[in-house]
Each structure stands twice: as C-alpha cells, then as structure tokens.
Coordinates of C-alpha atoms in Angstrom, one line a residue:
Chain A
M1 CA 121.8 89.0 61.4
S2 CA 123.7 89.4 64.5
V3 CA 124.4 87.0 67.4
I4 CA 122.7 89.2 69.6
T5 CA 119.5 89.2 67.5
I6 CA 119.6 85.2 67.3
E7 CA 120.2 85.2 71.0
R8 CA 117.1 87.4 71.6
K9 CA 114.9 85.3 69.5
V10 CA 116.0 82.3 71.2
L11 CA 115.0 83.7 74.5
E12 CA 111.7 85.1 73.3
K13 CA 110.8 81.6 72.0
N14 CA 111.8 80.3 75.3
D15 CA 109.7 82.5 76.9
Q16 CA 106.5 81.5 74.9
I17 CA 106.9 78.0 75.9
A18 CA 107.7 78.9 79.4
G19 CA 104.1 80.8 79.5
R20 CA 102.4 77.6 78.4
N21 CA 104.1 75.6 81.0
R22 CA 103.1 78.0 83.7
R23 CA 99.4 78.3 82.5
L24 CA 99.7 74.2 82.8
F25 CA 100.8 74.5 86.2
S26 CA 98.2 77.0 87.1
D27 CA 95.4 75.0 85.7
R28 CA 96.4 72.0 87.5
G29 CA 97.3 73.7 90.8
I30 CA 100.8 72.7 90.8
F31 CA 103.6 74.5 92.8
A32 CA 106.7 74.3 90.5
L33 CA 110.1 75.0 91.8
N34 CA 113.2 75.6 89.4
L35 CA 116.3 74.4 91.8
V36 CA 119.6 76.0 90.7
S37 CA 123.1 75.9 92.0
S38 CA 126.7 75.1 91.2
P39 CA 127.6 71.6 90.7
G40 CA 127.6 69.5 94.0
A41 CA 125.8 72.1 96.1
G42 CA 123.2 69.5 97.1
K43 CA 120.3 69.9 95.0
T44 CA 119.7 66.3 94.8
S45 CA 120.4 65.7 98.5
L46 CA 117.8 68.4 99.4
L47 CA 115.2 66.8 97.0
E48 CA 115.8 63.5 98.9
R49 CA 115.2 65.0 102.2
T50 CA 112.2 67.1 101.0
I51 CA 110.6 64.2 99.5
R52 CA 111.1 62.1 102.8
E53 CA 109.7 65.0 105.1
L54 CA 106.6 65.5 102.8
Q55 CA 105.9 62.0 101.6
G56 CA 102.2 61.0 102.4
S57 CA 101.0 64.7 103.0
M58 CA 101.9 66.1 99.5
K59 CA 102.2 64.4 96.1
I60 CA 105.7 65.1 94.5
A61 CA 106.7 64.8 90.9
V62 CA 110.5 65.7 89.8
I63 CA 112.1 66.6 86.5
E64 CA 115.8 66.0 86.5
G65 CA 118.0 68.0 84.2
D66 CA 121.7 67.0 83.8
V67 CA 124.7 67.3 81.1
Q68 CA 125.3 63.6 81.0
T69 CA 124.0 60.6 83.1
D70 CA 120.7 59.7 84.8
L71 CA 122.4 59.3 88.2
D72 CA 120.2 61.8 89.8
A73 CA 116.9 60.4 88.6
Q74 CA 118.0 57.0 89.8
R75 CA 118.4 58.5 93.2
V76 CA 114.9 60.1 93.3
A77 CA 113.2 57.4 91.7
K78 CA 114.1 55.2 94.9
Y79 CA 111.4 57.2 96.8
G80 CA 108.5 56.2 94.4
V81 CA 107.8 59.6 93.1
P82 CA 107.1 60.3 89.4
V83 CA 110.6 61.4 87.9
I84 CA 111.9 61.9 84.5
Q85 CA 115.5 62.7 83.3
I86 CA 116.5 65.3 80.7
V87 CA 120.1 64.7 79.6
T88 CA 121.2 67.9 77.7
L89 CA 124.2 66.4 76.3
G90 CA 126.7 69.2 76.8
G91 CA 124.0 71.9 77.1
C92 CA 124.7 74.1 80.0
H93 CA 121.1 74.9 81.1
L94 CA 117.5 73.6 80.9
E95 CA 115.1 75.5 78.5
A96 CA 111.4 75.6 78.4
G97 CA 110.7 73.2 75.5
L98 CA 113.0 70.6 77.2
V99 CA 110.4 70.9 80.3
Q100 CA 107.4 70.9 78.0
D101 CA 108.8 67.5 76.4
A102 CA 109.2 66.2 79.7
L103 CA 105.8 67.1 81.2
G104 CA 104.2 65.2 78.2
N105 CA 105.8 62.0 79.7
L106 CA 105.1 62.5 83.5
D107 CA 102.1 61.5 85.2
L108 CA 100.8 64.8 86.8
T109 CA 97.7 63.4 88.3
G110 CA 97.0 64.9 91.7
V111 CA 100.4 66.4 92.0
D112 CA 100.8 69.3 94.4
L113 CA 104.7 70.2 94.0
L114 CA 106.8 69.9 91.0
F115 CA 110.6 70.2 91.4
I116 CA 112.8 70.9 88.4
E117 CA 116.4 70.3 89.1
N118 CA 118.4 72.5 86.6
V119 CA 122.0 71.7 85.4
G120 CA 124.6 72.4 88.0
N121 CA 125.7 76.0 86.7
L122 CA 125.5 79.3 88.8
V123 CA 125.4 81.5 85.6
C124 CA 123.5 80.2 82.6
P125 CA 120.2 79.0 84.0
A126 CA 119.5 82.2 85.6
N127 CA 118.3 83.7 82.1
Y128 CA 116.0 80.7 81.2
D129 CA 112.3 80.8 82.5
L130 CA 111.0 77.4 82.4
G131 CA 107.5 78.4 83.6
E132 CA 108.2 77.7 87.3
A133 CA 106.6 79.7 90.2
I134 CA 109.9 80.4 91.7
K135 CA 113.4 79.6 91.3
V136 CA 115.2 78.4 94.5
V137 CA 119.0 78.9 94.5
I138 CA 121.0 76.4 96.6
L139 CA 124.5 77.7 97.8
S140 CA 127.0 75.2 99.7
T141 CA 128.6 76.9 102.7
T142 CA 131.9 75.2 101.1
E143 CA 131.7 77.7 98.2
G144 CA 132.5 80.7 100.5
D145 CA 130.3 83.9 101.5
D146 CA 131.3 85.8 98.4
K147 CA 129.3 84.1 95.7
P148 CA 126.3 86.2 95.7
L149 CA 128.3 89.2 95.0
K150 CA 130.4 87.2 92.2
Y151 CA 127.2 85.5 90.6
P152 CA 124.5 88.2 91.2
A153 CA 122.1 87.3 88.4
M154 CA 120.9 84.0 89.8
F155 CA 120.6 85.5 93.4
L156 CA 118.5 88.3 91.9
N157 CA 116.2 86.2 89.9
S158 CA 115.6 83.6 92.6
S159 CA 112.9 83.9 95.3
V160 CA 114.4 81.6 97.8
L161 CA 118.0 81.1 98.9
I162 CA 118.9 77.6 100.6
V163 CA 122.3 77.8 102.5
N164 CA 123.2 74.2 102.5
K165 CA 126.0 72.1 104.2
T166 CA 125.7 74.2 107.5
D167 CA 127.3 71.3 109.1
L168 CA 130.6 72.0 107.4
V169 CA 130.7 75.6 108.6
P170 CA 133.2 74.8 111.4
Y171 CA 135.6 73.4 108.7
V172 CA 135.5 76.0 106.0
N173 CA 136.2 79.7 105.5
C174 CA 132.4 81.0 105.3
D175 CA 130.6 83.4 107.6
L176 CA 127.1 82.8 107.5
N177 CA 125.9 86.1 108.4
V178 CA 128.5 87.8 105.7
L179 CA 126.9 85.4 103.1
K180 CA 123.5 86.1 103.9
G181 CA 124.2 90.1 103.9
N182 CA 125.8 89.5 100.5
A183 CA 122.8 87.8 99.1
L184 CA 120.3 90.4 100.5
R185 CA 122.4 93.2 99.1
V186 CA 121.7 91.7 95.7
N187 CA 118.3 90.9 96.4
P188 CA 116.5 92.3 99.5
S189 CA 113.4 90.0 99.2
L190 CA 115.2 86.7 99.2
K191 CA 113.7 84.3 101.6
I192 CA 116.6 82.3 103.3
F193 CA 116.8 78.9 104.9
E194 CA 119.8 77.2 106.3
T195 CA 120.0 73.6 105.9
S196 CA 122.2 70.5 106.3
C197 CA 121.0 67.6 104.3
F198 CA 123.6 65.3 106.2
T199 CA 121.9 66.1 109.7
G200 CA 118.5 67.3 108.6
A201 CA 118.8 70.7 110.3
G202 CA 116.5 73.2 108.7
I203 CA 114.7 70.7 106.5
P204 CA 111.4 70.9 108.5
E205 CA 111.3 74.7 108.3
W206 CA 111.5 74.3 104.4
C207 CA 109.0 71.9 104.4
D208 CA 106.8 73.7 106.6
W209 CA 107.0 76.8 104.0
L210 CA 106.2 74.4 101.0
R211 CA 103.2 73.3 102.8
R212 CA 102.0 77.0 103.7
K213 CA 102.7 77.9 99.8
D214 CA 100.8 75.0 98.7
A215 CA 97.9 75.5 101.1
S216 CA 97.7 79.2 100.1
G217 CA 97.4 78.5 96.5
Q218 CA 100.9 79.7 96.0
Chain B
M1 CA 121.3 81.5 58.9
S2 CA 120.9 78.9 61.8
V3 CA 121.8 79.3 65.3
I4 CA 124.3 76.4 64.8
T5 CA 126.0 78.3 62.0
I6 CA 126.3 81.5 64.1
E7 CA 127.7 79.3 67.0
R8 CA 130.4 77.8 64.7
K9 CA 131.4 81.1 63.5
V10 CA 131.8 82.4 67.0
L11 CA 133.9 79.3 67.8
E12 CA 136.0 79.7 64.7
K13 CA 136.7 83.3 65.4
N14 CA 137.7 82.4 69.0
D15 CA 140.0 79.6 67.7
Q16 CA 141.8 82.1 65.5
I17 CA 142.5 84.7 68.4
A18 CA 143.4 81.6 70.5
G19 CA 146.0 80.7 67.9
R20 CA 147.5 84.0 68.2
N21 CA 147.8 84.0 72.0
R22 CA 149.3 80.5 71.8
R23 CA 152.0 81.9 69.5
L24 CA 152.8 84.8 71.7
F25 CA 153.1 82.7 74.8
S26 CA 155.4 80.3 72.9
D27 CA 157.6 83.3 71.2
R28 CA 158.1 84.6 74.9
G29 CA 158.5 81.1 76.7
I30 CA 155.4 81.6 78.8
F31 CA 153.7 78.3 80.1
A32 CA 149.9 79.5 80.2
L33 CA 147.4 77.5 82.2
N34 CA 143.6 77.9 82.0
L35 CA 142.2 77.2 85.5
V36 CA 138.5 75.9 85.4
S37 CA 136.2 74.6 88.0
S38 CA 132.9 75.2 89.5
P39 CA 132.2 78.2 91.8
G40 CA 134.0 77.9 95.1
A41 CA 136.2 74.9 94.2
G42 CA 139.3 76.9 95.1
K43 CA 140.9 78.3 92.2
T44 CA 142.0 81.5 93.8
S45 CA 143.1 79.7 96.7
L46 CA 145.2 77.4 94.7
L47 CA 146.6 80.4 92.9
E48 CA 147.5 82.1 96.2
R49 CA 149.1 79.1 97.6
T50 CA 151.1 78.3 94.1
I51 CA 152.4 81.9 94.0
R52 CA 153.5 81.7 97.7
E53 CA 155.5 78.4 96.9
L54 CA 156.9 79.4 93.6
Q55 CA 157.7 83.2 94.5
G56 CA 161.5 83.8 94.0
S57 CA 162.2 80.9 91.9
M58 CA 159.7 81.7 88.9
K59 CA 158.0 85.0 87.8
I60 CA 154.3 84.6 87.7
A61 CA 151.4 86.7 86.2
V62 CA 147.7 86.2 86.5
I63 CA 144.6 87.0 84.5
E64 CA 141.4 86.9 86.6
G65 CA 137.9 86.1 85.1
D66 CA 134.8 86.8 86.8
V67 CA 131.0 87.5 86.0
Q68 CA 131.3 90.5 88.2
T69 CA 133.7 92.0 90.8
D70 CA 137.5 92.0 91.0
L71 CA 137.5 90.3 94.4
D72 CA 139.9 87.6 93.1
A73 CA 142.2 90.1 91.6
Q74 CA 142.6 91.9 94.7
R75 CA 143.5 88.8 96.8
V76 CA 146.2 87.9 94.0
A77 CA 147.3 91.4 93.8
K78 CA 148.7 91.1 97.4
Y79 CA 151.3 89.0 96.5
G80 CA 153.0 91.6 94.2
V81 CA 152.4 89.6 91.0
P82 CA 151.2 91.4 87.7
V83 CA 147.2 90.6 87.7
I84 CA 144.6 92.0 85.5
Q85 CA 140.7 91.2 85.9
I86 CA 138.3 90.5 83.1
V87 CA 134.8 91.0 84.1
T88 CA 132.3 89.4 81.7
L89 CA 129.3 91.1 82.9
G90 CA 127.2 88.3 82.8
G91 CA 129.2 86.1 80.4
C92 CA 129.5 82.3 81.5
H93 CA 133.2 81.9 80.2
L94 CA 136.2 83.7 79.0
E95 CA 136.9 84.0 75.5
A96 CA 140.2 84.2 73.5
G97 CA 139.6 87.7 72.5
L98 CA 139.1 89.0 76.1
V99 CA 142.4 87.3 77.1
Q100 CA 144.0 89.0 74.2
D101 CA 142.8 92.4 75.2
A102 CA 143.9 91.4 78.8
L103 CA 147.6 90.6 77.5
G104 CA 147.9 94.1 75.9
N105 CA 147.5 95.8 79.4
L106 CA 149.9 93.2 81.4
D107 CA 153.8 93.5 81.8
L108 CA 154.7 90.0 80.5
T109 CA 158.5 90.9 81.0
G110 CA 160.3 87.7 82.1
V111 CA 157.2 85.8 82.9
D112 CA 157.4 82.1 83.1
L113 CA 153.9 81.1 84.2
L114 CA 150.6 82.8 83.3
F115 CA 147.5 81.7 85.2
I116 CA 144.2 82.6 83.6
E117 CA 141.6 81.9 86.2
N118 CA 138.4 81.2 84.2
V119 CA 134.7 82.0 85.3
G120 CA 133.4 79.5 88.0
N121 CA 131.5 77.2 85.6
L122 CA 132.0 73.4 85.0
V123 CA 130.2 73.5 81.6
C124 CA 130.5 76.6 79.2
P125 CA 134.4 77.1 79.5
A126 CA 135.2 73.6 78.3
N127 CA 134.4 74.7 74.7
Y128 CA 136.5 77.9 74.4
D129 CA 140.4 77.6 73.9
L130 CA 142.0 80.6 75.0
G131 CA 145.6 79.8 73.7
E132 CA 146.6 78.1 76.8
A133 CA 149.3 75.2 76.9
I134 CA 146.9 73.2 79.2
K135 CA 143.5 73.4 81.0
V136 CA 143.8 72.5 84.7
V137 CA 140.4 71.4 86.2
I138 CA 139.9 71.8 90.0
L139 CA 137.3 69.8 91.7
S140 CA 136.5 70.1 95.3
T141 CA 135.9 67.1 97.5
T142 CA 132.8 68.8 98.5
E143 CA 131.2 68.5 95.1
G144 CA 131.0 64.7 95.3
D145 CA 132.8 61.9 93.7
D146 CA 130.4 61.5 90.6
K147 CA 131.1 64.9 88.9
P148 CA 133.4 63.9 86.2
L149 CA 130.8 61.5 85.0
K150 CA 128.1 64.3 85.1
Y151 CA 130.3 66.9 83.5
P152 CA 132.7 65.0 81.1
A153 CA 133.7 67.5 78.6
M154 CA 135.7 69.7 81.3
F155 CA 137.6 66.6 82.5
L156 CA 138.1 65.4 78.8
N157 CA 139.5 68.6 77.7
S158 CA 141.9 69.0 80.7
S159 CA 145.4 67.6 81.0
V160 CA 145.5 68.2 85.0
L161 CA 142.9 67.2 87.7
I162 CA 143.6 69.0 91.2
V163 CA 141.2 67.4 93.6
N164 CA 141.2 70.2 96.3
K165 CA 139.9 70.5 99.8
T166 CA 141.2 67.1 100.9
D167 CA 141.1 68.0 104.5
L168 CA 137.3 68.0 104.3
V169 CA 137.0 64.2 103.1
P170 CA 136.3 63.1 106.6
Y171 CA 133.0 65.2 106.6
V172 CA 131.8 64.8 103.3
N173 CA 130.3 62.0 101.0
C174 CA 133.4 61.8 98.8
D175 CA 135.5 58.5 98.1
L176 CA 138.6 59.9 96.5
N177 CA 139.3 56.7 94.8
V178 CA 135.7 56.5 93.1
L179 CA 136.4 60.1 92.1
K180 CA 139.9 59.5 90.6
G181 CA 138.5 56.4 89.0
N182 CA 135.5 58.2 87.5
A183 CA 137.9 61.1 86.2
L184 CA 140.1 58.5 84.7
R185 CA 137.2 56.7 83.0
V186 CA 136.4 59.9 81.2
N187 CA 140.2 60.8 80.5
P188 CA 142.7 58.1 81.3
S189 CA 145.8 60.6 80.5
L190 CA 144.8 63.0 83.2
K191 CA 147.7 63.8 85.7
I192 CA 146.1 64.0 89.1
F193 CA 147.2 66.1 92.1
E194 CA 145.5 65.9 95.7
T195 CA 145.6 69.3 97.5
S196 CA 144.4 71.3 100.6
C197 CA 145.0 75.0 100.3
F198 CA 143.6 75.1 104.0
T199 CA 146.5 72.7 105.2
G200 CA 149.0 73.1 102.2
A201 CA 149.1 69.3 101.8
G202 CA 149.9 68.4 98.0
I203 CA 151.1 72.1 97.1
P204 CA 154.7 71.1 96.9
E205 CA 154.1 68.3 94.6
W206 CA 151.9 70.5 92.3
C207 CA 154.7 73.2 92.4
D208 CA 157.5 70.7 91.6
W209 CA 155.4 69.5 88.7
L210 CA 155.1 73.2 87.4
R211 CA 158.8 73.8 87.9
R212 CA 159.8 70.8 85.6
K213 CA 157.3 71.6 83.1
D214 CA 159.0 75.0 83.0
A215 CA 162.4 73.5 82.8
S216 CA 161.7 71.3 80.2
G217 CA 160.4 73.9 77.9
Q218 CA 156.8 72.6 78.5

C-alpha cells in the first residue's frame, strides 16, 4: 500500500464527513465560511471587525483552529458570540472530522453565519474541504504582490480574496493592482475586497456582501 | 499498515538522506542554513541583502524551494551566485531527497555558505531535516508578537530567529520585547537578530555572525 493510496483514503474520508457538515449547514440555513491565510495576515482581526459590524443584525458563531494555544478564541469570545477552539497539536490544517466534533459542542440555534478560522498556512488547508459554503483567503499587503502566483492552489480553491492591511501599502513593496491581477490570473472568478482592520476601511463593503449572501439563501 | 506507520517511514527515510547531505556539507566545509518562515516574511529579501553584504569575502550558493514558480531563484541569480530552484508542485515543505537532487546540479567548488530557502510555511518544514547545520526562522513584525506561542515547533527546532521588517514596527500591532520574550519562552537558546531588509538595519550584525561561524569551522 503506497503513501499516495493512504493520502487518497484520508482525503476521501475527509470529504465524506465534509458532506455531512455541509448538509447540516444547509438544513439549518447557516452560511459557513472557511477563513484561510498565512500566519498573521489578519484572520482574527477581520473576524473581530466583522462581528462588531454585524452584531445585532445577524447571529454569528465561530470555530477557531490553531496549532497551539486558545489565544484567538479568547479574542473572539469577548464579543459574546458562541466560539469553540480546536487545537491541532502540531497539525498543519483543519479536517472535516475536527469541525464535526466542534459542531457537536457549539450552540447553533438561530445562527446565520459560521466562521471557521483555519490554521495559519497558505498551503495545506487548500486541500481539505470542511463542508463550508466558500473558502475566503486573506492576504496581507505585507506579504507581497507575488503570493497568488507562488501559492496558487489556495487562490484557485477560494471564492473570495480579502486583501488586508491596506493601511500599510505606503510602507511596503506591494502594488495592489499587480496583486489583484496575479490573483485573477490564477482564478478569474475571485470576488476581491480590500480592507484594513486597523482603520476599518473596506469592512462595511465586506459585511454588506455577507448580508446579501445570507438574505439570498446563499 | 496505519497512516502513522507510513509517516514514520517517510520521516526515517528523509532522515537517512539528510544524514548523507550533512556529511557532504561537513566533508566540503560548507555551513548550510535552512531558512524557514511564513509566506512573505522576507526570506528572499534577507538572502539578497546577505549576499550583497558578504560577496567578495565568502562564497555563497543557494537552493530555492517553492510551491510554484522560480521567481525567487530569478531574484537571487542576479547576484551571480550559484542557485537552483526546487518547485514542489503543491508540496508544503522541502525534503532531504529534493535537496540531495539539487546538490547534484549545483557547483559547490569553494562554497562557504549554502542557503536553503524552504517553502513559505510556519508549520510543516519544522519536521523535515534537510541535513542543514541550523534552521533559521524569519518572522516579520507584521505577523504579530504572538506567533512563537502559536507555532512553537518551528521556534523550538531553530537555532536563530531573525525578526524582520523592524521598520514597520511604528505602524503595526507588535511589541518587539513581547515577541522576543515569547520566542525565548519556547526556546531559551535562540540567538535573535533584528533586521530590516528595507533599510538594511541589523544586516551587518547578522553577517558578522555568519563570518564568525564560518571562521570557527561552525
């Protein structure tokens, strides 16, 4: 039995469980988003800004994934939304089974939006379906405008690109037009938002899009 | 045969080849460094600055690792040093066998320093020995000061931490003392440098250290 065969079996098993998660989200009318990025691109900051903007109008729940620590869950819990932390203990990505287990411990009553914050890794999480409606890839301007070409799978498998930390553009070597052009070369159907979680720029547009997605039944 | 057993066999095989690479470096008096970081932390920029600083006094060769594209090898080749690109085609880390193959195609005559730039990934490359003398982890200040706690394996397995993009500290939410404290909590024997590849700050200190390492026969 080769390693390739083992890997295929792991992915098949993952996809079966992801299918079950997806049916659960569909049955309950939950729009589930899988947030992926490099470490430190701003996934948790985006979540905090998004919760603040949507609180009162939409009910949000969060699953946090991390290699170690529950620091992110602590940050999100301050906003009073249901949140559960998955610690992968060295694992480089979330898998559908971990999300399934987390869902069993999360109060989903009335939830409109479920954010699943993946492990900070621009490679491995691309291959693991968690049952989400869409993957949202967050890329910080500080990472440089060549990253969509260098890590294409993540941009190909995502529906939305959020270019974050736009407030830092004057200080870094990143051309936003080149960045967006590279991303669209990899995936021409990407919906792109530009945000700064520091100033709040772009957050209303992103949240309006989430409201419309939810209102349209996804 | 379980997945765990397969993984152990893959790592054992990797470690055997890493041992062979290490003997080759030792026989030729080459100091080999495995550069690891998140995407966009500045591994290639650090390499460019380091080559410029050391050119003339030390002979340098480079192995570039990337998921896709040879953009980094092109950047490094401009400085006239021997460089070879490994494209992993989706693979999330370099392995010793890939480095062994690359070494067969690289002119190592008189080389003092070999830099192996790993795939941008703060998780997976931590577990794969390439035969290097040391791992050097590069962390950008833009990633935040909590990262050593959240991705501890990489900081535990590295001998040197380079805190890069220090010029951006005034604009980001990163306390350098907290960052260094967190890193030393994970690995008290880490040697830490602070650099800006934009201004050049800290590059002479890092290069002096490399010169001394080489002069002392590592």
